[in-house]
Tab-separated table of C-alpha atoms in Angstrom:
chain	number	residue	atom	x	y	z
Y	245	ARG	CA	-4.547	-14.110	0.079
Y	246	ALA	CA	-6.764	-11.359	1.457
Y	247	LYS	CA	-3.884	-9.842	3.456
Y	248	ALA	CA	-1.571	-9.989	0.440
Y	249	PHE	CA	-4.164	-8.266	-1.761
Y	250	LEU	CA	-4.828	-5.542	0.788
Y	251	HIS	CA	-1.146	-4.913	1.393
Y	252	SER	CA	-0.231	-4.862	-2.294
Y	253	PHE	CA	-3.176	-2.963	-3.778
Y	254	VAL	CA	-5.307	-1.209	-1.149
Y	255	LEU	CA	-2.533	0.060	1.140
Y	256	PRO	CA	-0.772	1.924	-1.707
Y	257	LEU	CA	-4.039	3.690	-2.546
Y	258	MET	CA	-4.261	4.882	1.059
Y	259	GLU	CA	-0.605	5.917	1.025
Y	260	GLN	CA	-1.170	8.129	-2.016
Y	261	MET	CA	-3.511	10.309	0.040
Y	262	ASN	CA	-0.529	11.554	2.060
Y	263	PRO	CA	1.883	13.844	0.139
Y	264	ILE	CA	4.771	13.250	2.527
Y	265	VAL	CA	4.892	9.560	1.575
Y	266	SER	CA	6.217	10.444	-1.871
Y	267	ASP	CA	8.585	13.060	-0.423
Y	268	PRO	CA	9.660	12.100	3.132
Y	269	ARG	CA	11.956	15.141	3.272
Y	270	ALA	CA	8.973	17.490	3.131
Y	271	ALA	CA	8.900	19.814	6.101
Y	272	ARG	CA	5.095	19.908	6.257
Y	273	ARG	CA	2.719	17.008	5.785
Y	274	GLY	CA	-0.277	19.084	4.658
Y	275	ASP	CA	-3.779	17.667	4.435
Y	276	GLY	CA	-3.093	15.575	1.365
Y	277	LYS	CA	-6.013	14.644	-0.851
Y	278	PRO	CA	-9.388	13.166	0.075
Y	279	ALA	CA	-10.305	9.583	-0.735
Y	280	SER	CA	-12.064	8.808	-3.971
Y	281	ARG	CA	-15.589	7.435	-3.852
Y	282	LEU	CA	-14.269	4.136	-5.156
Y	283	LEU	CA	-11.701	3.812	-2.366
Y	284	SER	CA	-14.262	4.825	0.277
Y	285	ALA	CA	-16.715	2.209	-1.014
Y	286	LEU	CA	-13.990	-0.449	-1.161
Y	287	LEU	CA	-12.921	0.170	2.428
Y	288	ALA	CA	-16.531	0.104	3.618
Y	289	THR	CA	-16.987	-3.295	1.983
Y	290	LEU	CA	-13.746	-4.598	3.494
Y	291	ALA	CA	-14.743	-3.305	6.925
Y	292	ARG	CA	-17.873	-5.420	6.671
Y	293	ASP	CA	-16.417	-8.550	5.080
Y	294	ARG	CA	-12.729	-8.588	6.098
Y	295	PRO	CA	-12.430	-6.419	9.225
Y	296	ILE	CA	-9.416	-8.138	10.804
Y	297	GLU	CA	-7.429	-8.205	7.584
Y	298	LEU	CA	-8.293	-4.552	6.931
Y	299	VAL	CA	-6.983	-3.552	10.358
Y	300	GLU	CA	-3.769	-5.562	10.079
Y	301	SER	CA	-2.896	-4.834	6.447
Y	302	VAL	CA	-4.162	-1.280	5.868
Y	303	ILE	CA	-5.336	0.748	8.862
Y	304	PHE	CA	-2.535	-0.163	11.267
Y	305	PRO	CA	0.266	0.374	8.700
Y	306	ILE	CA	-1.158	3.750	7.677
Y	307	LEU	CA	-1.290	4.987	11.274
Y	308	THR	CA	2.235	3.798	12.141
Y	309	MET	CA	4.032	4.342	8.854
Y	310	THR	CA	7.748	5.013	8.706
Y	311	LYS	CA	10.091	5.736	5.824
Y	312	THR	CA	13.843	5.396	5.578
Y	313	ILE	CA	15.453	8.640	4.416
Y	314	GLN	CA	18.969	8.644	3.033
Y	315	LEU	CA	20.806	11.781	4.111
Y	316	LYS	CA	24.350	11.851	2.766
Y	317	GLU	CA	25.951	8.691	4.162
Y	318	ASP	CA	23.416	8.035	6.908
Y	319	ALA	CA	19.969	6.493	6.742
Y	320	HIS	CA	17.305	7.751	9.124
Y	321	VAL	CA	13.930	6.205	9.892
Y	322	ARG	CA	11.229	8.871	10.039
Y	323	SER	CA	7.650	8.493	11.232
Y	324	ILE	CA	5.083	9.529	8.638
Y	325	GLU	CA	2.211	11.300	10.348
Y	326	PRO	CA	-1.124	10.284	8.795
Y	327	SER	CA	-2.867	13.087	6.957
Y	328	ARG	CA	-6.171	14.654	7.977
Y	329	PHE	CA	-7.988	13.021	5.083
Y	330	GLN	CA	-6.541	9.606	5.867
Y	331	CYS	CA	-7.732	9.886	9.465
Y	332	GLU	CA	-11.160	11.128	8.412
Y	333	LEU	CA	-11.525	8.131	6.128
Y	334	ILE	CA	-10.509	5.726	8.889
Y	335	ALA	CA	-12.882	7.464	11.314
Y	336	ARG	CA	-15.806	6.584	9.059
Y	337	LEU	CA	-14.859	2.919	9.422
Y	338	LEU	CA	-14.938	3.073	13.215
Y	339	GLN	CA	-18.508	4.177	13.798
Y	340	GLY	CA	-21.959	4.122	12.288
Y	341	LYS	CA	-23.570	1.628	9.958
Y	342	GLY	CA	-21.117	-0.845	8.477
Y	343	ALA	CA	-18.370	-0.001	10.956
Y	344	LEU	CA	-15.612	-2.401	11.928
Y	345	SER	CA	-16.592	-5.135	14.374
Y	346	SER	CA	-15.815	-4.780	18.081
Y	347	THR	CA	-13.216	-7.534	17.751
Y	348	ALA	CA	-11.441	-5.617	14.996
Y	349	ILE	CA	-11.624	-2.386	17.015
Y	350	ALA	CA	-10.052	-4.124	20.019
Y	351	LEU	CA	-7.275	-5.483	17.799
Y	352	LEU	CA	-6.615	-2.005	16.394
Y	353	ILE	CA	-6.276	-0.488	19.868
Y	354	GLU	CA	-3.873	-3.243	20.899
Y	355	LEU	CA	-1.735	-2.834	17.790
Y	356	LEU	CA	-1.579	0.950	18.073
Y	357	HIS	CA	-0.575	0.829	21.748
Y	358	PRO	CA	1.905	-2.044	22.011
Y	359	LEU	CA	2.763	-3.710	25.258
Y	360	THR	CA	6.407	-4.063	26.177
Y	361	SER	CA	8.618	-7.119	26.266
Y	362	GLU	CA	11.778	-7.101	28.357
Y	363	LYS	CA	11.460	-3.337	28.674
Y	364	LYS	CA	11.577	-2.904	24.903
Y	365	PRO	CA	8.550	-1.983	22.785
Y	366	LEU	CA	7.520	-4.532	20.207
Y	367	HIS	CA	7.058	-1.599	17.812
Y	368	ARG	CA	6.689	2.139	18.201
Y	369	GLY	CA	2.925	2.268	17.991
Y	370	MET	CA	0.972	5.346	16.960
Y	371	GLU	CA	1.826	8.878	17.998
Y	372	TRP	CA	-1.029	10.917	19.449
Y	373	ASN	CA	-1.772	14.174	17.632
Y	374	ASP	CA	-4.781	16.215	16.496
Y	375	ASN	CA	-5.467	13.833	13.621
Y	376	THR	CA	-5.056	10.533	15.446
Y	377	MET	CA	-6.487	11.204	18.922
Y	378	PRO	CA	-10.107	11.332	17.678
Y	379	LEU	CA	-9.569	7.849	16.247
Y	380	VAL	CA	-8.571	6.480	19.646
Y	381	THR	CA	-11.585	8.195	21.200
Y	382	ALA	CA	-13.893	6.701	18.575
Y	383	CYS	CA	-12.480	3.239	19.278
Y	384	LEU	CA	-12.977	3.602	23.028
Y	385	ASN	CA	-16.534	4.837	22.537
Y	386	ARG	CA	-17.312	1.509	20.897
Y	387	GLN	CA	-16.315	-0.112	24.211
Y	388	PRO	CA	-14.622	-3.224	22.836
Y	389	ILE	CA	-13.467	-5.789	25.378
Y	390	LEU	CA	-9.854	-4.947	26.233
Y	391	ASP	CA	-7.298	-6.796	28.323
Y	392	ASN	CA	-6.339	-4.997	31.551
Y	393	ARG	CA	-2.798	-4.656	30.227
Y	394	VAL	CA	-4.053	-2.719	27.195
Y	395	VAL	CA	-6.133	-0.405	29.406
Y	396	ALA	CA	-3.069	0.141	31.588
Y	397	ARG	CA	-1.025	0.950	28.478
Y	398	LEU	CA	-3.579	3.572	27.457
Y	399	ALA	CA	-3.438	5.095	30.946
Y	400	ASP	CA	0.350	5.220	30.714
Y	401	ALA	CA	0.068	6.926	27.319
Y	402	VAL	CA	-2.170	9.610	28.842
Y	403	SER	CA	0.310	10.267	31.629
Y	404	HIS	CA	3.304	10.120	29.281
Y	405	ASN	CA	1.857	12.715	26.911
Y	406	LEU	CA	1.530	15.138	29.829
Y	407	THR	CA	5.169	14.753	30.889
Y	408	THR	CA	6.999	15.058	27.552
Y	409	ASP	CA	7.839	17.987	25.297
Y	410	LEU	CA	4.237	17.786	24.086
Y	411	LYS	CA	2.864	18.715	27.506
Y	412	GLN	CA	2.060	22.335	26.642
Y	413	LEU	CA	0.081	21.192	23.601
Y	414	MET	CA	-1.700	18.294	25.272
Y	415	GLU	CA	-2.764	20.070	28.438
Y	416	LYS	CA	-4.669	22.633	26.332
Y	417	SER	CA	-5.992	20.165	23.753
Y	418	ILE	CA	-9.735	19.479	23.761
Y	419	LYS	CA	-9.133	16.361	21.671
Y	420	PHE	CA	-6.698	15.010	24.258
Y	421	SER	CA	-9.076	15.848	27.121
Y	422	ASN	CA	-11.918	14.149	25.278
Y	423	LEU	CA	-9.819	10.998	24.827
Y	424	PHE	CA	-8.842	11.107	28.524
Y	425	HIS	CA	-12.472	11.548	29.598
Y	426	THR	CA	-13.656	8.694	27.360
Y	427	LEU	CA	-11.024	6.324	28.750
Y	428	VAL	CA	-12.059	7.148	32.322
Y	429	THR	CA	-15.821	6.879	31.769
Y	430	LYS	CA	-15.755	3.752	29.589
Y	431	TYR	CA	-13.010	1.769	31.321
Y	432	GLY	CA	-13.063	3.101	34.874
Y	433	ALA	CA	-13.374	-0.298	36.561
Y	434	GLN	CA	-10.346	-1.635	34.690
Y	435	LEU	CA	-8.338	1.493	35.440
Y	436	ARG	CA	-9.056	0.916	39.118
Y	437	ALA	CA	-8.045	-2.743	38.808
Y	438	THR	CA	-4.726	-1.782	37.214
Y	439	GLY	CA	-3.873	0.720	39.948
Y	440	LYS	CA	-3.654	3.716	37.622
Y	441	ILE	CA	-6.153	6.028	39.326
Y	442	GLY	CA	-3.713	8.034	41.439
Y	443	ARG	CA	-1.395	8.759	38.551
Y	444	LEU	CA	-4.294	9.743	36.310
Y	445	ILE	CA	-5.691	12.137	38.920
Y	446	GLN	CA	-2.335	13.896	39.003
Y	447	ALA	CA	-2.413	14.044	35.199
Y	448	ALA	CA	-5.946	15.467	35.209
Y	449	TYR	CA	-4.882	18.297	37.525
Y	450	THR	CA	-2.436	19.518	34.874
Y	451	LEU	CA	-5.100	19.906	32.168
Y	452	LYS	CA	-6.029	23.431	31.164
Y	453	THR	CA	-9.368	22.698	29.510
Y	454	PHE	CA	-12.930	22.905	30.802
Y	455	MET	CA	-12.987	19.085	31.029
Y	456	SER	CA	-10.338	18.920	33.748
Y	457	LYS	CA	-12.808	19.091	36.637
Y	458	SER	CA	-15.133	16.500	35.106
Y	459	ILE	CA	-12.276	14.051	34.524
Y	460	THR	CA	-10.917	14.551	38.044
Y	461	THR	CA	-14.365	14.065	39.592
Y	462	SER	CA	-14.961	10.876	37.604
Y	463	LEU	CA	-11.586	9.476	38.647
Y	464	LYS	CA	-12.188	10.200	42.317
Y	465	LYS	CA	-15.478	8.295	42.185
Y	466	LEU	CA	-13.775	5.130	40.999
């Protein structure tokens, strides 16, 4: 019942904060509109009383939303990037008094960074950008207990984002470097256990931020 309520009533309220949801053809997402005090208070209460359901039925769908767009005779599935205000609202649920439990945080990380099955992703997961990367960093700073496979998936995501078309943006991004540094300092032992250190060192060398040396040094100590 809780999941059905959240999906039917709370999720739409979150969706309304993002202007591109109502017009998927929009070229720019914009910042949208901030959350009302009522919605903020409701989410804070749910984070305390129904953290797992809130993650599964509201936070995860908002961060991985897609819409089907009909263009002439073809239908295309387009990812809907969460707005700045949506991410700021979620960020408040990840840290501080009344934040989501560590168990819920761990679940969120796992959902946003899916493992693979038979070389096919279970779902697309969340794209890393300026709005969403601070959320991943905030989750990692909570240091929830993560399976080695999830830590390995995060390491792969770091390396992947420095080898795609986004490389020029990511290698200069302080938010990306901060996420990278947090992963290394909080989950170094598991990174070593998964055999990802060498690949991450190569990734750290490509960074063009002041954190590059610190990340590389931390990796070499593992």
